[in-house]
């Protein structure tokens, strides 16, 4: 499954703070986007910055939620709860399974 | 937020020079303060210094959050001010939270967000190094990056409350668009923050003027208005609280250092021969000059008996600042005076002891005054133990100055307030200790003295000791030389010998083991060396020996504030006993006349702080005050001693003459004397008489411009005095 179309595996790091509604929104939105665009070919690590401030430090994160696309390179970042799916997909470089040129802007 | 209900707001001294004076103790502890300013106003430096001074002076670790400059930039810039951030980082005293912005990689914002990670990182850093202070530089970075003001405002609120819950004292900087307008560009921070400090950097009359203003300090007293400051390339921000009552700026250790040592020698020359283990004390009291002058004048009645005013003062001081020993002594000068005790000064042994409330505060003042013999005043001050310094006389041994006060007081008790001030200080200390009423130890035995609560005081006990001007005749004309810590102005036209008097003054100090700081705004180093050689003074050798620091600088090279910060730094570094500025009048080229008083008063505050005896020269057209440039007049107002040099045009020759125009707190010679300048320096002759010595032009009343007809020299003098006082 994972290696189906392309060899690309997507990896994301999502920084949140605590168990807030905003954190949950961000995670569910991100998972939804990945499921719909990547067909499950992704890794997602959710990091609570209050528990791991040194990791937020290392990644230079100050706003939460922040999602970092760790792979493929280059790294891409988006701040916010990703409530606008099409913009989020575009910003994270997610292509829908249909066509690689579709930057998530298709309906 | 934790302390809001605590009534009195606790202060955290910033350690920034002068700031704690205008903030009356420092920033509100455990809270956030906004420091707003335009680009280049010194915000980042303020933030860096806030942490740096906390580390060096109070051992308080700090976290620096940077939104704009990179950590490397900050480290590098701070290094030039002597802050070794890397060393502090290694020692765990300083931690960065790098939130600096990479403009090229600005992430899009989609949906709602907060600064939770930032707060978490700050908390992490704070816990790691046990920080007491946080600096955030600058909020503008957040605004330009995240744009949504409403969100940012909300998040700032969360941030400040998170910081407050950790009991951190925080400085946040923010950008201003214009010097006089909305506090900040984004207009939201000031609603979030209770405390606002504004830094300005205004171009006015072609001069950059930096000022700092405390716009609000909610619930906490502070001084209002704009205060000048300079950015010293080595010392950082230096705020100049001119003539503040608590104008003691330097850390106490500097004071001590200044006073240690050779100061003792200075006093010998006065003949009063009081010795000065206690130079420090006497001088520090002298610091009050300004404050007491204003505060204590009305209190000069001979018989006030109520010690309370003194106590009030001390309380105020307690409230106002991190005053340490020396600062304490200062207010005391006001507190009480022993106006008649000194009459019996031959065996006047003050046993002042104050305890009462103070834990340990007595001091045995084994009254120095063993007659005019000038024995040492060994005033064993065991005080200084009381932590708040209120009643404690930090290290004070007075005595020397007081001795002399006693002597003078003999003749003029009651009338000469100045004379009594030193003894006032001595007893005042008692009063402030609140213990006038009940000594636990030795009772107070002021032999022959009636203690008066609030007398005299006026000025400065540093004036009690005389120093030599370097010319014995001139010393005689001043009835013993200028007082230590006084400012002497020598005014005269070009070529009248001003620089020579300055060199004499400097050399006299050096000969007696003192250090002298010599500023020349007129001449180059080589010219001054040459002048010195002409009179047999090898200035270069004295410089090599570390007794002289000659600084030649053109006035235009710096702004007035910078001149002051240079002056302050040079004084702090070199710790001179004497200061010469030749000629201060040339500063007029960079200081607008209306700012001159402020400038001189600021300079005076610096000089007073260290108890330095100062010799200024300034040009005049003829040597009479009514023909002086405005500049010289402004300086004359501040000076304690004013000496006029003149050139008299006799038929066939130009003669020099000298007269003392005034000498605060002392009698002086009222004659005009001729002098000649030759290879040995300045030789002052006998008083001139009208018939024999004055040029015809002076005797005929027809000529307007040169000085008055001086057929009677006393009258001539009186006129001059009137001229001066009239100004």
PDB file of N, CA and C in Angstrom, chain B residues 248-266 276-281 283-284 287 465 484-485 513-517 567-579 606-613:
ATOM      1  N   UNK B 248      22.276  59.833  43.187  1.00  0.00           N
ATOM      2  CA  UNK B 248      23.437  58.970  43.355  1.00  0.00           C
ATOM      3  C   UNK B 248      23.297  57.799  42.416  1.00  0.00           C
ATOM      4  N   UNK B 249      24.158  57.747  41.479  1.00  0.00           N
ATOM      5  CA  UNK B 249      23.926  56.816  40.396  1.00  0.00           C
ATOM      6  C   UNK B 249      24.847  55.623  40.431  1.00  0.00           C
ATOM      7  N   UNK B 250      26.020  55.888  40.807  1.00  0.00           N
ATOM      8  CA  UNK B 250      26.993  54.831  40.592  1.00  0.00           C
ATOM      9  C   UNK B 250      26.872  53.793  41.688  1.00  0.00           C
ATOM     10  N   UNK B 251      27.268  52.638  41.366  1.00  0.00           N
ATOM     11  CA  UNK B 251      27.259  51.607  42.386  1.00  0.00           C
ATOM     12  C   UNK B 251      28.212  52.002  43.497  1.00  0.00           C
ATOM     13  N   UNK B 252      27.886  51.619  44.669  1.00  0.00           N
ATOM     14  CA  UNK B 252      28.635  52.076  45.818  1.00  0.00           C
ATOM     15  C   UNK B 252      30.107  51.720  45.752  1.00  0.00           C
ATOM     16  N   UNK B 253      30.378  50.596  45.176  1.00  0.00           N
ATOM     17  CA  UNK B 253      31.788  50.195  45.206  1.00  0.00           C
ATOM     18  C   UNK B 253      32.645  51.191  44.455  1.00  0.00           C
ATOM     19  N   UNK B 254      32.055  51.802  43.464  1.00  0.00           N
ATOM     20  CA  UNK B 254      32.803  52.816  42.742  1.00  0.00           C
ATOM     21  C   UNK B 254      33.087  53.985  43.653  1.00  0.00           C
ATOM     22  N   UNK B 255      32.085  54.316  44.427  1.00  0.00           N
ATOM     23  CA  UNK B 255      32.261  55.421  45.351  1.00  0.00           C
ATOM     24  C   UNK B 255      33.428  55.159  46.287  1.00  0.00           C
ATOM     25  N   UNK B 256      33.384  53.995  46.825  1.00  0.00           N
ATOM     26  CA  UNK B 256      34.423  53.680  47.792  1.00  0.00           C
ATOM     27  C   UNK B 256      35.778  53.809  47.144  1.00  0.00           C
ATOM     28  N   UNK B 257      35.831  53.251  45.995  1.00  0.00           N
ATOM     29  CA  UNK B 257      37.108  53.261  45.323  1.00  0.00           C
ATOM     30  C   UNK B 257      37.561  54.681  45.067  1.00  0.00           C
ATOM     31  N   UNK B 258      36.605  55.493  44.712  1.00  0.00           N
ATOM     32  CA  UNK B 258      36.970  56.856  44.409  1.00  0.00           C
ATOM     33  C   UNK B 258      37.579  57.522  45.612  1.00  0.00           C
ATOM     34  N   UNK B 259      36.999  57.183  46.708  1.00  0.00           N
ATOM     35  CA  UNK B 259      37.418  57.938  47.858  1.00  0.00           C
ATOM     36  C   UNK B 259      38.576  57.368  48.600  1.00  0.00           C
ATOM     37  N   UNK B 260      38.857  56.187  48.277  1.00  0.00           N
ATOM     38  CA  UNK B 260      39.964  55.610  49.003  1.00  0.00           C
ATOM     39  C   UNK B 260      41.229  56.342  48.639  1.00  0.00           C
ATOM     40  N   UNK B 261      42.113  56.292  49.511  1.00  0.00           N
ATOM     41  CA  UNK B 261      43.433  56.689  49.119  1.00  0.00           C
ATOM     42  C   UNK B 261      43.738  58.159  49.174  1.00  0.00           C
ATOM     43  N   UNK B 262      44.277  58.617  48.136  1.00  0.00           N
ATOM     44  CA  UNK B 262      44.982  59.868  48.160  1.00  0.00           C
ATOM     45  C   UNK B 262      44.136  61.038  48.609  1.00  0.00           C
ATOM     46  N   UNK B 263      42.881  60.838  48.707  1.00  0.00           N
ATOM     47  CA  UNK B 263      42.045  61.950  49.099  1.00  0.00           C
ATOM     48  C   UNK B 263      42.533  62.565  50.390  1.00  0.00           C
ATOM     49  N   UNK B 264      43.109  61.768  51.174  1.00  0.00           N
ATOM     50  CA  UNK B 264      43.547  62.291  52.447  1.00  0.00           C
ATOM     51  C   UNK B 264      44.491  63.447  52.279  1.00  0.00           C
ATOM     52  N   UNK B 265      45.291  63.347  51.305  1.00  0.00           N
ATOM     53  CA  UNK B 265      46.317  64.366  51.199  1.00  0.00           C
ATOM     54  C   UNK B 265      45.748  65.726  50.873  1.00  0.00           C
ATOM     55  N   UNK B 266      44.677  65.685  50.214  1.00  0.00           N
ATOM     56  CA  UNK B 266      44.138  66.943  49.758  1.00  0.00           C
ATOM     57  C   UNK B 266      43.859  67.876  50.911  1.00  0.00           C
ATOM     58  N   UNK B 276      41.241  62.659  57.022  1.00  0.00           N
ATOM     59  CA  UNK B 276      40.062  62.110  56.449  1.00  0.00           C
ATOM     60  C   UNK B 276      40.194  60.652  56.170  1.00  0.00           C
ATOM     61  N   UNK B 277      40.009  59.947  57.190  1.00  0.00           N
ATOM     62  CA  UNK B 277      39.687  58.566  56.947  1.00  0.00           C
ATOM     63  C   UNK B 277      38.351  58.546  56.287  1.00  0.00           C
ATOM     64  N   UNK B 278      37.739  59.669  56.419  1.00  0.00           N
ATOM     65  CA  UNK B 278      36.341  59.647  56.124  1.00  0.00           C
ATOM     66  C   UNK B 278      36.037  60.377  54.891  1.00  0.00           C
ATOM     67  N   UNK B 279      37.000  60.491  54.067  1.00  0.00           N
ATOM     68  CA  UNK B 279      36.719  61.235  52.848  1.00  0.00           C
ATOM     69  C   UNK B 279      35.406  60.793  52.259  1.00  0.00           C
ATOM     70  N   UNK B 280      35.222  59.528  52.267  1.00  0.00           N
ATOM     71  CA  UNK B 280      34.021  59.004  51.653  1.00  0.00           C
ATOM     72  C   UNK B 280      32.776  59.605  52.240  1.00  0.00           C
ATOM     73  N   UNK B 281      32.776  59.672  53.497  1.00  0.00           N
ATOM     74  CA  UNK B 281      31.551  60.136  54.106  1.00  0.00           C
ATOM     75  C   UNK B 281      31.286  61.586  53.802  1.00  0.00           C
ATOM     76  N   UNK B 283      32.249  63.334  51.530  1.00  0.00           N
ATOM     77  CA  UNK B 283      31.904  63.608  50.147  1.00  0.00           C
ATOM     78  C   UNK B 283      30.517  63.131  49.811  1.00  0.00           C
ATOM     79  N   UNK B 284      30.212  62.037  50.358  1.00  0.00           N
ATOM     80  CA  UNK B 284      28.911  61.529  49.967  1.00  0.00           C
ATOM     81  C   UNK B 284      27.822  62.423  50.506  1.00  0.00           C
ATOM     82  N   UNK B 287      27.155  65.178  48.358  1.00  0.00           N
ATOM     83  CA  UNK B 287      26.303  64.884  47.232  1.00  0.00           C
ATOM     84  C   UNK B 287      24.978  65.561  47.326  1.00  0.00           C
ATOM     85  N   UNK B 465      36.202  71.072  53.340  1.00  0.00           N
ATOM     86  CA  UNK B 465      37.630  70.940  53.211  1.00  0.00           C
ATOM     87  C   UNK B 465      38.087  71.770  52.024  1.00  0.00           C
ATOM     88  N   UNK B 484      36.683  71.568  48.639  1.00  0.00           N
ATOM     89  CA  UNK B 484      36.687  70.296  47.924  1.00  0.00           C
ATOM     90  C   UNK B 484      35.280  69.996  47.415  1.00  0.00           C
ATOM     91  N   UNK B 485      35.215  69.541  46.202  1.00  0.00           N
ATOM     92  CA  UNK B 485      33.925  69.217  45.611  1.00  0.00           C
ATOM     93  C   UNK B 485      33.227  70.403  44.999  1.00  0.00           C
ATOM     94  N   UNK B 513      49.358  64.043  45.279  1.00  0.00           N
ATOM     95  CA  UNK B 513      49.039  62.617  45.164  1.00  0.00           C
ATOM     96  C   UNK B 513      47.680  62.327  44.582  1.00  0.00           C
ATOM     97  N   UNK B 514      46.984  63.348  44.113  1.00  0.00           N
ATOM     98  CA  UNK B 514      45.666  63.112  43.554  1.00  0.00           C
ATOM     99  C   UNK B 514      45.761  62.806  42.060  1.00  0.00           C
ATOM    100  N   UNK B 515      44.641  62.313  41.539  1.00  0.00           N
ATOM    101  CA  UNK B 515      44.550  62.130  40.098  1.00  0.00           C
ATOM    102  C   UNK B 515      43.719  63.254  39.507  1.00  0.00           C
ATOM    103  N   UNK B 516      44.080  63.619  38.333  1.00  0.00           N
ATOM    104  CA  UNK B 516      43.355  64.716  37.695  1.00  0.00           C
ATOM    105  C   UNK B 516      42.933  64.331  36.280  1.00  0.00           C
ATOM    106  N   UNK B 517      41.694  64.582  36.010  1.00  0.00           N
ATOM    107  CA  UNK B 517      41.158  64.373  34.668  1.00  0.00           C
ATOM    108  C   UNK B 517      41.084  65.732  33.986  1.00  0.00           C
ATOM    109  N   UNK B 567      32.018  61.857  29.968  1.00  0.00           N
ATOM    110  CA  UNK B 567      32.507  62.410  31.222  1.00  0.00           C
ATOM    111  C   UNK B 567      32.269  61.406  32.349  1.00  0.00           C
ATOM    112  N   UNK B 568      31.073  60.881  32.366  1.00  0.00           N
ATOM    113  CA  UNK B 568      30.749  59.925  33.411  1.00  0.00           C
ATOM    114  C   UNK B 568      31.660  58.703  33.338  1.00  0.00           C
ATOM    115  N   UNK B 569      31.875  58.247  32.142  1.00  0.00           N
ATOM    116  CA  UNK B 569      32.682  57.043  32.019  1.00  0.00           C
ATOM    117  C   UNK B 569      34.127  57.315  32.414  1.00  0.00           C
ATOM    118  N   UNK B 570      34.630  58.456  31.923  1.00  0.00           N
ATOM    119  CA  UNK B 570      36.021  58.772  32.249  1.00  0.00           C
ATOM    120  C   UNK B 570      36.191  58.916  33.750  1.00  0.00           C
ATOM    121  N   UNK B 571      35.209  59.513  34.374  1.00  0.00           N
ATOM    122  CA  UNK B 571      35.300  59.686  35.827  1.00  0.00           C
ATOM    123  C   UNK B 571      35.231  58.335  36.514  1.00  0.00           C
ATOM    124  N   UNK B 572      34.326  57.505  36.041  1.00  0.00           N
ATOM    125  CA  UNK B 572      34.186  56.193  36.680  1.00  0.00           C
ATOM    126  C   UNK B 572      35.443  55.362  36.487  1.00  0.00           C
ATOM    127  N   UNK B 573      36.029  55.478  35.317  1.00  0.00           N
ATOM    128  CA  UNK B 573      37.221  54.683  35.041  1.00  0.00           C
ATOM    129  C   UNK B 573      38.445  55.210  35.780  1.00  0.00           C
ATOM    130  N   UNK B 574      38.612  56.521  35.691  1.00  0.00           N
ATOM    131  CA  UNK B 574      39.870  57.089  36.163  1.00  0.00           C
ATOM    132  C   UNK B 574      39.793  57.477  37.637  1.00  0.00           C
ATOM    133  N   UNK B 575      38.591  57.697  38.106  1.00  0.00           N
ATOM    134  CA  UNK B 575      38.378  58.078  39.504  1.00  0.00           C
ATOM    135  C   UNK B 575      39.247  59.270  39.904  1.00  0.00           C
ATOM    136  N   UNK B 576      39.085  60.354  39.207  1.00  0.00           N
ATOM    137  CA  UNK B 576      39.921  61.514  39.512  1.00  0.00           C
ATOM    138  C   UNK B 576      39.442  62.225  40.775  1.00  0.00           C
ATOM    139  N   UNK B 577      40.350  62.961  41.374  1.00  0.00           N
ATOM    140  CA  UNK B 577      39.978  63.836  42.478  1.00  0.00           C
ATOM    141  C   UNK B 577      39.688  65.232  41.972  1.00  0.00           C
ATOM    142  N   UNK B 578      40.287  65.527  40.847  1.00  0.00           N
ATOM    143  CA  UNK B 578      40.084  66.851  40.272  1.00  0.00           C
ATOM    144  C   UNK B 578      39.713  66.720  38.796  1.00  0.00           C
ATOM    145  N   UNK B 579      38.901  67.629  38.393  1.00  0.00           N
ATOM    146  CA  UNK B 579      38.474  67.634  37.001  1.00  0.00           C
ATOM    147  C   UNK B 579      38.664  69.032  36.445  1.00  0.00           C
ATOM    148  N   UNK B 606      27.027  64.606  38.138  1.00  0.00           N
ATOM    149  CA  UNK B 606      28.089  63.604  38.029  1.00  0.00           C
ATOM    150  C   UNK B 606      29.248  63.969  38.943  1.00  0.00           C
ATOM    151  N   UNK B 607      29.601  65.227  38.899  1.00  0.00           N
ATOM    152  CA  UNK B 607      30.761  65.663  39.670  1.00  0.00           C
ATOM    153  C   UNK B 607      30.491  65.518  41.162  1.00  0.00           C
ATOM    154  N   UNK B 608      29.293  65.932  41.549  1.00  0.00           N
ATOM    155  CA  UNK B 608      28.927  65.838  42.963  1.00  0.00           C
ATOM    156  C   UNK B 608      28.933  64.409  43.443  1.00  0.00           C
ATOM    157  N   UNK B 609      28.469  63.576  42.558  1.00  0.00           N
ATOM    158  CA  UNK B 609      28.357  62.181  42.923  1.00  0.00           C
ATOM    159  C   UNK B 609      29.698  61.642  43.396  1.00  0.00           C
ATOM    160  N   UNK B 610      30.743  62.109  42.773  1.00  0.00           N
ATOM    161  CA  UNK B 610      32.052  61.593  43.123  1.00  0.00           C
ATOM    162  C   UNK B 610      32.832  62.553  44.008  1.00  0.00           C
ATOM    163  N   UNK B 611      32.233  63.672  44.321  1.00  0.00           N
ATOM    164  CA  UNK B 611      32.928  64.621  45.175  1.00  0.00           C
ATOM    165  C   UNK B 611      34.182  65.196  44.561  1.00  0.00           C
ATOM    166  N   UNK B 612      34.121  65.405  43.282  1.00  0.00           N
ATOM    167  CA  UNK B 612      35.306  65.871  42.571  1.00  0.00           C
ATOM    168  C   UNK B 612      35.364  67.396  42.603  1.00  0.00           C
ATOM    169  N   UNK B 613      36.541  67.903  42.803  1.00  0.00           N
ATOM    170  CA  UNK B 613      36.719  69.338  42.730  1.00  0.00           C
ATOM    171  C   UNK B 613      36.974  69.714  41.283  1.00  0.00           C
TER     172      UNK B 613
END
